[in-house]
Short mmCIF file of C-alpha atoms in Angstrom, two decimals:
data_model
loop_
_atom_site.label_atom_id
_atom_site.label_comp_id
_atom_site.label_asym_id
_atom_site.label_seq_id
_atom_site.Cartn_x
_atom_site.Cartn_y
_atom_site.Cartn_z
CA MET N 1 -22.24 22.24 10.35
CA ASP N 2 -25.89 21.28 10.79
CA ASP N 3 -25.71 19.20 7.65
CA LEU N 4 -22.54 17.51 8.88
CA LEU N 5 -24.20 16.62 12.18
CA ALA N 6 -27.33 15.40 10.40
CA ARG N 7 -25.21 13.08 8.30
CA THR N 8 -23.39 11.86 11.40
CA GLU N 9 -26.71 11.03 13.03
CA MET N 10 -27.53 8.80 10.06
CA LEU N 11 -24.72 6.37 10.92
CA PRO N 12 -26.91 3.80 12.75
CA GLN N 13 -29.43 3.58 9.92
CA LEU N 14 -26.70 3.49 7.28
CA LEU N 15 -25.05 0.60 9.10
CA ALA N 16 -28.36 -1.18 9.58
CA ALA N 17 -28.92 -0.89 5.83
CA SER N 18 -25.56 -2.64 5.20
CA PRO N 19 -26.04 -6.16 6.58
CA TYR N 20 -22.74 -7.48 5.22
CA LEU N 21 -20.80 -4.61 6.79
CA GLN N 22 -22.56 -5.36 10.05
CA HIS N 23 -21.63 -9.02 9.65
CA ARG N 24 -17.98 -8.05 9.13
CA GLY N 25 -18.14 -6.11 12.39
CA ARG N 26 -19.76 -8.92 14.37
CA PHE N 27 -16.79 -9.15 16.73
CA ALA N 28 -16.72 -5.38 17.36
CA ASN N 29 -18.18 -4.49 20.73
CA GLY N 30 -18.05 -1.63 23.17
CA ALA N 31 -18.31 2.12 23.42
CA PHE N 32 -16.51 4.71 21.36
CA LEU N 33 -16.65 8.45 20.96
CA LEU N 34 -16.90 10.22 17.65
CA GLU N 35 -16.25 13.94 17.65
CA ILE N 36 -17.30 16.12 14.73
CA GLY N 37 -15.70 19.47 15.40
CA ASP N 38 -16.64 20.17 18.99
CA VAL N 39 -19.75 18.01 18.96
CA PRO N 40 -19.34 14.59 20.60
CA PHE N 41 -21.36 11.51 19.67
CA HIS N 42 -21.44 8.58 22.07
CA ALA N 43 -21.74 5.21 20.39
CA GLU N 44 -21.95 1.62 21.47
CA LEU N 45 -21.49 -1.41 19.26
CA ARG N 46 -22.84 -4.82 20.03
CA ASP N 47 -21.93 -7.64 17.65
CA GLY N 48 -21.38 -5.12 14.87
CA ALA N 49 -24.64 -3.20 15.35
CA LEU N 50 -24.84 0.33 16.66
CA VAL N 51 -27.16 -0.22 19.61
CA HIS N 52 -26.61 3.27 20.98
CA PHE N 53 -25.72 6.43 19.12
CA ALA N 54 -26.50 9.81 20.63
CA ARG N 55 -25.28 13.33 20.41
CA GLY N 56 -23.50 14.44 23.57
CA PRO N 57 -22.02 15.65 25.66
CA ALA N 58 -23.02 12.97 28.14
CA LEU N 59 -21.19 13.50 31.38
CA MET N 60 -19.03 10.66 32.69
CA ARG N 61 -20.00 8.32 29.86
CA PRO N 62 -17.00 6.07 29.30
CA TRP N 63 -15.60 5.05 25.94
CA ARG N 64 -12.80 2.75 24.86
CA PHE N 65 -11.48 4.76 21.95
CA ALA N 66 -12.24 8.14 20.47
CA LEU N 67 -11.96 9.47 16.95
CA ARG N 68 -11.94 13.25 16.83
CA GLY N 69 -11.65 15.53 13.83
CA ASP N 70 -12.33 19.11 12.88
CA ALA N 71 -15.49 19.86 10.96
CA LEU N 72 -13.79 20.77 7.69
CA ALA N 73 -11.78 17.55 7.74
CA TRP N 74 -14.96 15.48 8.21
CA GLU N 75 -16.68 17.42 5.47
CA ARG N 76 -13.89 16.67 3.02
CA PHE N 77 -13.61 13.07 4.23
CA TRP N 78 -17.28 12.55 3.44
CA LEU N 79 -17.12 13.94 -0.10
CA PRO N 80 -18.06 11.23 -2.64
CA CYS N 81 -14.49 11.36 -3.94
CA PRO N 82 -12.38 12.97 -1.22
CA PRO N 83 -9.22 14.88 -2.14
CA PRO N 84 -5.74 13.51 -1.30
CA ASP N 85 -4.94 13.41 2.42
CA PHE N 86 -8.63 13.69 3.29
CA HIS N 87 -9.57 10.29 1.84
CA ASP N 88 -8.56 8.03 4.72
CA ILE N 89 -8.74 8.07 8.50
CA LEU N 90 -5.07 7.17 8.88
CA ALA N 91 -4.11 9.81 6.30
CA LEU N 92 -5.96 12.33 8.44
CA THR N 93 -4.30 11.16 11.65
CA LYS N 94 -0.93 11.54 9.93
CA LEU N 95 -2.04 15.01 8.86
CA LYS N 96 -3.06 15.66 12.50
CA ARG N 97 -6.57 16.66 11.44
CA PHE N 98 -7.98 13.49 13.06
CA LYS N 99 -6.96 12.11 16.44
CA LEU N 100 -7.30 8.53 17.61
CA GLU N 101 -7.27 8.32 21.38
CA GLY N 102 -7.71 5.80 24.16
CA ASP N 103 -7.43 2.04 23.73
CA ILE N 104 -7.28 1.70 19.96
CA TYR N 105 -7.25 -2.12 20.03
CA PRO N 106 -10.94 -2.46 19.07
CA PHE N 107 -10.44 0.01 16.22
CA LEU N 108 -7.32 -1.61 14.78
CA SER N 109 -8.44 -5.21 15.25
CA ASN N 110 -11.55 -4.33 13.21
CA LEU N 111 -9.84 -1.76 11.03
CA LEU N 112 -11.49 -2.51 7.69
CA PHE N 113 -14.91 -2.55 9.37
CA PHE N 114 -14.40 0.78 11.11
CA LYS N 115 -12.94 2.41 8.01
CA ASP N 116 -16.03 1.42 6.04
CA LEU N 117 -18.38 2.34 8.89
CA PHE N 118 -16.99 5.84 9.26
CA ALA N 119 -17.05 6.36 5.49
CA LEU N 120 -20.76 5.50 5.20
CA PRO N 121 -21.97 9.14 5.13
CA ARG N 122 -20.19 9.48 1.78
CA THR N 123 -23.13 7.63 0.32
CA VAL N 124 -25.62 10.30 1.39
CA GLY N 125 -25.36 13.72 -0.16
CA GLY N 126 -24.16 16.68 1.83
CA ALA N 127 -24.89 20.34 1.31
CA PRO N 128 -23.86 21.56 -2.17
CA MET U 1 -18.38 -21.75 -22.59
CA THR U 2 -15.42 -19.60 -23.54
CA SER U 3 -11.95 -20.13 -22.16
CA THR U 4 -9.15 -17.66 -22.55
CA PHE U 5 -5.54 -18.35 -21.84
CA GLU U 6 -3.38 -15.43 -20.83
CA PRO U 7 0.10 -15.02 -22.30
CA ILE U 8 1.66 -14.88 -18.82
CA ILE U 9 3.92 -17.86 -18.08
CA GLY U 10 4.89 -18.80 -14.51
CA ARG U 11 7.86 -20.97 -13.47
CA TYR U 12 9.88 -21.95 -10.43
CA LEU U 13 13.59 -21.40 -10.02
CA THR U 14 15.83 -22.68 -7.23
CA LEU U 15 18.34 -20.10 -6.09
CA ASP U 16 21.06 -20.30 -3.49
CA LEU U 17 20.67 -17.16 -1.39
CA GLY U 18 22.87 -16.70 1.64
CA GLY U 19 23.69 -20.42 1.72
CA LEU U 20 20.02 -21.45 1.72
CA GLN U 21 18.09 -22.94 -1.14
CA HIS U 22 15.14 -20.77 -2.12
CA ARG U 23 12.38 -21.89 -4.44
CA ILE U 24 11.48 -18.70 -6.27
CA TYR U 25 8.35 -18.24 -8.35
CA PHE U 26 8.40 -15.85 -11.27
CA GLU U 27 6.17 -14.82 -14.13
CA GLU U 28 6.84 -13.24 -17.46
CA ALA U 29 5.23 -12.11 -20.68
CA GLY U 30 6.40 -10.39 -23.83
CA ALA U 31 9.65 -10.18 -25.73
CA GLY U 32 12.35 -7.58 -26.11
CA ILE U 33 14.20 -5.50 -23.57
CA PRO U 34 13.85 -7.14 -20.15
CA LEU U 35 11.78 -5.11 -17.69
CA LEU U 36 12.30 -6.56 -14.22
CA CYS U 37 9.52 -5.54 -11.82
CA LEU U 38 9.71 -5.58 -8.01
CA HIS U 39 6.52 -5.83 -5.98
CA THR U 40 5.73 -3.87 -2.81
CA GLY U 41 6.28 -5.18 0.71
CA GLY U 42 3.79 -7.79 1.91
CA ALA U 43 2.53 -8.44 -1.63
CA ASP U 44 3.60 -10.43 -4.69
CA THR U 45 4.03 -10.44 -8.47
CA ARG U 46 0.31 -10.33 -9.15
CA GLN U 47 0.58 -6.55 -8.81
CA TYR U 48 2.15 -6.57 -12.29
CA ARG U 49 -0.32 -8.89 -14.00
CA HIS U 50 -2.00 -6.04 -15.85
CA LEU U 51 1.32 -4.74 -17.14
CA MET U 52 2.07 -8.25 -18.43
CA LEU U 53 -1.22 -8.24 -20.33
CA ASP U 54 -0.64 -4.82 -21.88
CA LYS U 55 0.20 -5.59 -25.51
CA ALA U 56 1.60 -2.12 -26.11
CA ILE U 57 4.23 -2.96 -23.53
CA THR U 58 4.82 -6.67 -24.11
CA ALA U 59 5.36 -6.03 -27.83
CA ARG U 60 8.63 -4.34 -26.95
CA PHE U 61 9.50 -5.56 -23.47
CA ARG U 62 9.96 -8.89 -21.74
CA VAL U 63 8.14 -8.10 -18.50
CA ILE U 64 9.38 -10.26 -15.61
CA ALA U 65 8.41 -10.27 -11.95
CA PHE U 66 9.34 -12.66 -9.17
CA ASP U 67 7.87 -13.31 -5.77
CA MET U 68 10.41 -12.35 -3.14
CA PRO U 69 11.34 -15.16 -0.74
CA PHE U 70 8.46 -15.66 1.74
CA HIS U 71 6.06 -13.90 -0.66
CA GLY U 72 3.40 -15.21 -3.02
CA LYS U 73 4.34 -18.66 -4.30
CA SER U 74 8.03 -18.44 -3.35
CA THR U 75 8.47 -20.96 -0.57
CA PRO U 76 10.29 -19.82 2.56
CA PRO U 77 13.60 -21.67 3.00
CA ASP U 78 13.71 -24.75 5.25
CA GLY U 79 13.95 -23.63 8.87
CA TRP U 80 11.98 -20.42 8.33
CA GLU U 81 10.08 -21.13 11.53
CA LEU U 82 13.22 -20.77 13.65
CA ASP U 83 13.75 -17.04 13.23
CA GLU U 84 11.86 -13.79 12.66
CA TYR U 85 11.64 -12.78 9.01
CA LYS U 86 13.46 -9.52 8.35
CA LEU U 87 14.34 -8.20 4.92
CA THR U 88 17.69 -6.44 4.88
CA LEU U 89 19.48 -4.28 2.36
CA GLU U 90 22.02 -7.04 1.84
CA SER U 91 19.54 -9.88 1.35
CA TYR U 92 17.30 -7.80 -0.92
CA THR U 93 20.22 -6.64 -3.09
CA HIS U 94 21.61 -10.15 -3.36
CA THR U 95 18.23 -11.65 -4.27
CA ILE U 96 17.62 -9.23 -7.14
CA LEU U 97 21.11 -9.58 -8.61
CA ALA U 98 21.07 -13.37 -8.25
CA PHE U 99 17.67 -13.63 -9.91
CA SER U 100 18.72 -11.39 -12.81
CA GLN U 101 21.90 -13.41 -13.25
CA ALA U 102 20.07 -16.74 -13.12
CA LEU U 103 17.85 -15.62 -16.00
CA ALA U 104 20.88 -14.21 -17.82
CA LEU U 105 19.11 -10.89 -18.23
CA ASP U 106 21.15 -8.41 -20.26
CA ARG U 107 21.04 -5.09 -18.42
CA PRO U 108 17.32 -5.10 -17.70
CA ILE U 109 15.29 -2.03 -16.88
CA LEU U 110 14.63 -2.30 -13.14
CA MET U 111 11.31 -1.03 -11.87
CA GLY U 112 10.09 -1.29 -8.28
CA CYS U 113 7.41 0.15 -6.05
CA SER U 114 7.61 1.11 -2.37
CA ILE U 115 10.26 -1.21 -0.84
CA GLY U 116 10.88 -2.25 -4.45
CA GLY U 117 11.43 1.41 -5.28
CA ARG U 118 13.65 2.01 -2.28
CA ILE U 119 15.94 -0.83 -3.38
CA VAL U 120 16.00 0.72 -6.87
CA LEU U 121 17.63 3.78 -5.30
CA HIS U 122 20.17 1.59 -3.50
CA LEU U 123 20.99 -0.32 -6.68
CA ALA U 124 21.24 2.93 -8.61
CA ILE U 125 24.01 3.88 -6.19
CA SER U 126 25.81 0.55 -6.02
CA HIS U 127 25.04 -1.50 -9.16
CA SER U 128 23.88 0.89 -11.87
CA GLN U 129 26.14 -0.81 -14.44
CA ALA U 130 23.94 -3.90 -14.24
CA PHE U 131 20.86 -2.05 -15.46
CA ARG U 132 19.80 -0.15 -18.58
CA ALA U 133 17.53 2.24 -16.71
CA MET U 134 15.63 2.38 -13.46
CA VAL U 135 12.11 3.34 -12.45
CA GLY U 136 11.33 3.93 -8.80
CA ILE U 137 7.69 4.27 -7.75
CA ALA U 138 6.81 5.60 -4.28
CA CYS U 139 10.43 5.38 -3.25
CA ALA U 140 11.53 8.53 -1.42
CA VAL U 141 14.87 8.54 0.38
CA SER U 142 12.91 8.84 3.61
CA THR U 143 9.32 9.05 4.72
CA THR U 144 7.55 9.91 7.96
CA PRO U 145 6.33 6.80 9.83
CA TRP U 146 2.59 7.02 10.48
CA TYR U 147 1.80 3.84 12.42
CA ASP U 148 3.39 1.29 14.70
CA THR U 149 4.35 -1.81 12.67
CA GLN U 150 3.90 -4.01 15.77
CA TRP U 151 0.20 -4.09 14.88
CA LEU U 152 0.99 -6.00 11.69
CA HIS U 153 2.03 -9.20 13.45
CA ARG U 154 0.41 -10.21 16.70
CA PRO U 155 -1.70 -13.27 17.40
CA ASP U 156 -4.75 -11.36 18.62
CA VAL U 157 -5.16 -9.34 15.42
CA ASN U 158 -5.91 -10.95 12.05
CA GLY U 159 -2.70 -10.39 10.09
CA GLY U 160 -4.22 -10.36 6.63
CA GLU U 161 -6.96 -7.96 7.54
CA ILE U 162 -4.80 -5.52 9.48
CA CYS U 163 -2.20 -5.40 6.68
CA ALA U 164 -4.95 -4.73 4.14
CA GLY U 165 -6.58 -2.21 6.46
CA ILE U 166 -3.36 -0.30 6.93
CA VAL U 167 -2.63 0.00 3.19
CA SER U 168 -6.23 0.41 2.00
CA GLY U 169 -6.08 4.18 2.38
CA LEU U 170 -2.97 4.44 0.25
CA MET U 171 -5.03 4.08 -2.92
CA SER U 172 -7.09 6.66 -4.71
CA PRO U 173 -10.84 6.50 -4.01
CA ALA U 174 -11.26 7.06 -7.75
CA SER U 175 -9.35 3.91 -8.71
CA PRO U 176 -11.63 1.11 -9.95
CA GLU U 177 -13.13 -0.61 -6.90
CA ALA U 178 -12.42 -4.10 -8.25
CA ARG U 179 -8.74 -3.27 -8.71
CA ARG U 180 -8.54 -1.65 -5.28
CA GLN U 181 -9.97 -4.77 -3.68
CA GLU U 182 -7.70 -7.04 -5.71
CA THR U 183 -4.73 -5.04 -4.46
CA LEU U 184 -5.89 -5.62 -0.88
CA TRP U 185 -6.44 -9.33 -1.49
CA SER U 186 -2.73 -9.99 -1.94
CA TYR U 187 -2.05 -8.20 1.36
CA MET U 188 -4.65 -10.38 3.02
CA GLN U 189 -2.80 -13.46 1.76
CA SER U 190 0.64 -12.47 2.96
CA GLY U 191 2.36 -14.80 5.43
CA PRO U 192 2.45 -13.85 9.12
CA GLY U 193 4.98 -11.15 9.83
CA VAL U 194 6.12 -10.83 6.22
CA PHE U 195 4.87 -7.29 5.62
CA LYS U 196 6.33 -6.24 8.96
CA GLY U 197 9.63 -7.91 8.06
CA ASP U 198 9.70 -6.05 4.74
CA LEU U 199 9.16 -2.78 6.52
CA PHE U 200 12.23 -3.53 8.62
CA PHE U 201 14.20 -2.91 5.42
CA TYR U 202 12.11 0.13 4.52
CA ARG U 203 12.66 1.81 7.86
CA GLN U 204 16.24 0.57 8.25
CA SER U 205 17.21 2.06 4.91
CA GLN U 206 15.88 5.55 5.63
CA GLY U 207 18.45 8.27 5.21
CA LEU U 208 19.80 7.71 1.75
CA SER U 209 20.12 11.45 1.43
CA GLU U 210 23.88 11.58 0.98
CA GLY U 211 24.27 8.50 -1.21
CA VAL U 212 21.69 9.37 -3.83
CA ALA U 213 23.58 12.48 -4.95
CA SER U 214 26.22 10.13 -6.40
CA ILE U 215 23.74 8.37 -8.73
CA ASP U 216 24.95 8.70 -12.32
CA THR U 217 21.77 9.21 -14.31
CA GLN U 218 23.77 9.68 -17.50
CA ALA U 219 25.00 6.10 -17.27
CA CYS U 220 21.71 4.74 -16.00
CA PRO U 221 18.64 6.98 -16.36
CA LEU U 222 16.44 7.15 -13.28
CA PHE U 223 12.73 7.92 -13.35
CA LEU U 224 10.73 8.50 -10.18
CA MET U 225 6.95 8.14 -10.14
CA SER U 226 4.66 9.56 -7.48
CA GLY U 227 0.89 9.19 -6.99
CA ASN U 228 -0.93 12.12 -5.42
CA TYR U 229 -3.08 9.88 -3.18
CA ASP U 230 -0.01 8.29 -1.58
CA PHE U 231 0.07 9.80 1.90
CA SER U 232 2.80 7.39 3.04
CA CYS U 233 5.40 8.32 0.46
CA THR U 234 4.15 11.79 -0.32
CA ARG U 235 4.62 14.02 -3.32
CA GLU U 236 6.79 16.23 -1.12
CA ASP U 237 8.95 13.23 -0.15
CA MET U 238 9.38 12.29 -3.81
CA THR U 239 10.09 15.86 -4.93
CA ARG U 240 12.74 16.19 -2.24
CA THR U 241 14.27 12.92 -3.44
CA ALA U 242 14.27 13.96 -7.10
CA ASP U 243 15.91 17.25 -6.17
CA MET U 244 18.80 15.37 -4.57
CA ILE U 245 19.64 13.35 -7.68
CA PRO U 246 21.07 15.26 -10.64
CA GLY U 247 19.23 14.23 -13.79
CA ALA U 248 16.49 12.22 -12.07
CA ARG U 249 13.06 12.74 -13.61
CA LEU U 250 9.94 12.93 -11.44
CA ILE U 251 6.67 11.85 -13.01
CA SER U 252 3.71 13.15 -11.03
CA MET U 253 0.73 10.85 -11.39
CA GLU U 254 -2.67 12.33 -10.60
CA GLY U 255 -5.47 10.06 -9.44
CA VAL U 256 -3.48 7.12 -8.07
CA GLY U 257 -1.81 6.28 -4.80
CA HIS U 258 0.88 3.90 -3.60
CA PHE U 259 -0.03 0.95 -5.87
CA PRO U 260 -0.54 2.49 -9.32
CA MET U 261 0.23 -0.68 -11.30
CA SER U 262 -2.47 -2.69 -9.55
CA GLU U 263 -5.01 -0.10 -8.34
CA ASN U 264 -5.42 1.57 -11.71
CA PRO U 265 -3.42 -0.30 -14.37
CA ASP U 266 -4.66 1.69 -17.37
CA LEU U 267 -3.90 5.05 -15.80
CA PHE U 268 -0.49 3.78 -14.68
CA ALA U 269 0.29 2.53 -18.19
CA SER U 270 -0.48 5.99 -19.58
CA TYR U 271 2.23 7.42 -17.32
CA LEU U 272 4.70 4.57 -17.81
CA GLN U 273 4.53 4.33 -21.59
CA PRO U 274 6.30 7.67 -22.27
CA VAL U 275 8.97 6.69 -19.76
CA LEU U 276 9.62 3.44 -21.59
CA ASP U 277 9.58 5.28 -24.93
CA GLU U 278 12.26 7.61 -23.64
CA ILE U 279 14.38 4.74 -22.34
CA ILE U 280 14.22 3.02 -25.71
CA SER U 281 15.07 6.20 -27.61
CA ARG U 282 18.28 6.80 -25.68
#
């Protein structure tokens, strides 16, 4: 779990190291919540950059949409080559291992950006 | 500088469909038994370009694919702007039969993927005498909806990007990245509301369960192909479908998803070749 959370915390630097991905997300703005198991991360995007990303919980901090998933699902999702059903956010929502909640307009109107953003930890190794 | 011409030839055909003139684009390569290929919803014939360049296949088969009306380079009929595009069982059936007749194809093998596979099942029930054999890819009698299709066509969401974003996860992460992205490119180029209109047929035609049991696979062999990364039309959906049809053969493909012919053409060919061998040997 610690490794999973450490990889989650790398999201801002992984995005910053991907200028074209950041460019593709330049119209994505606002706060969202990412939940890895029972650990929440509060994030805020401004013009495609993660200007705030912190482990919660932070009381009464609003978000527009939330993406929640159990730890094992995230672990499999972040494998370099994930197995079937664990390879895509929408596959995992169909499987009911991930949940998309709130106003999902920002997520869906920037779907390719968010899919690539949330897959970034695949590029950094996890625990063997 | 080196230039290479491909053996694929493209042409236009004008067809009267439902009283309207349709300018239909089609491509073909090879010679032999006609193999008529149907693309997925919201896409076009380019999904089959690799199959048309596969010499092991074109040596024995005349591979043909056409862009459905509104798709690819097939122009929508005059007046398209006056009504919402919706593919129906009737219009889809009529288009395929009219196209095959216009080219005077002699009992072609019919192969289709996704909506193209679903219509294969319908034609296997209603028009099997017109075909030598059928291959349905990702074509279960019913599937579980996993998103709201309203997102595919609204002015405040980029249509090309949302369509590509929705289907991007239907491919295997192990498929070659260039082929995965090429598959998405055709979705990004689809006309507004076309993918959504295709899915009208896909969701309208759910519940084939009773009809498929009447498919005569002795008269017209039916092969079903399923990729294990396809979470939309799952392996379970395809197994259930195969179990309903006496004599239907299910080919389980490992390492591909919903678009095997375009996301990983070589791997797909390795699964398709034995199917074609068997069809020829009958």
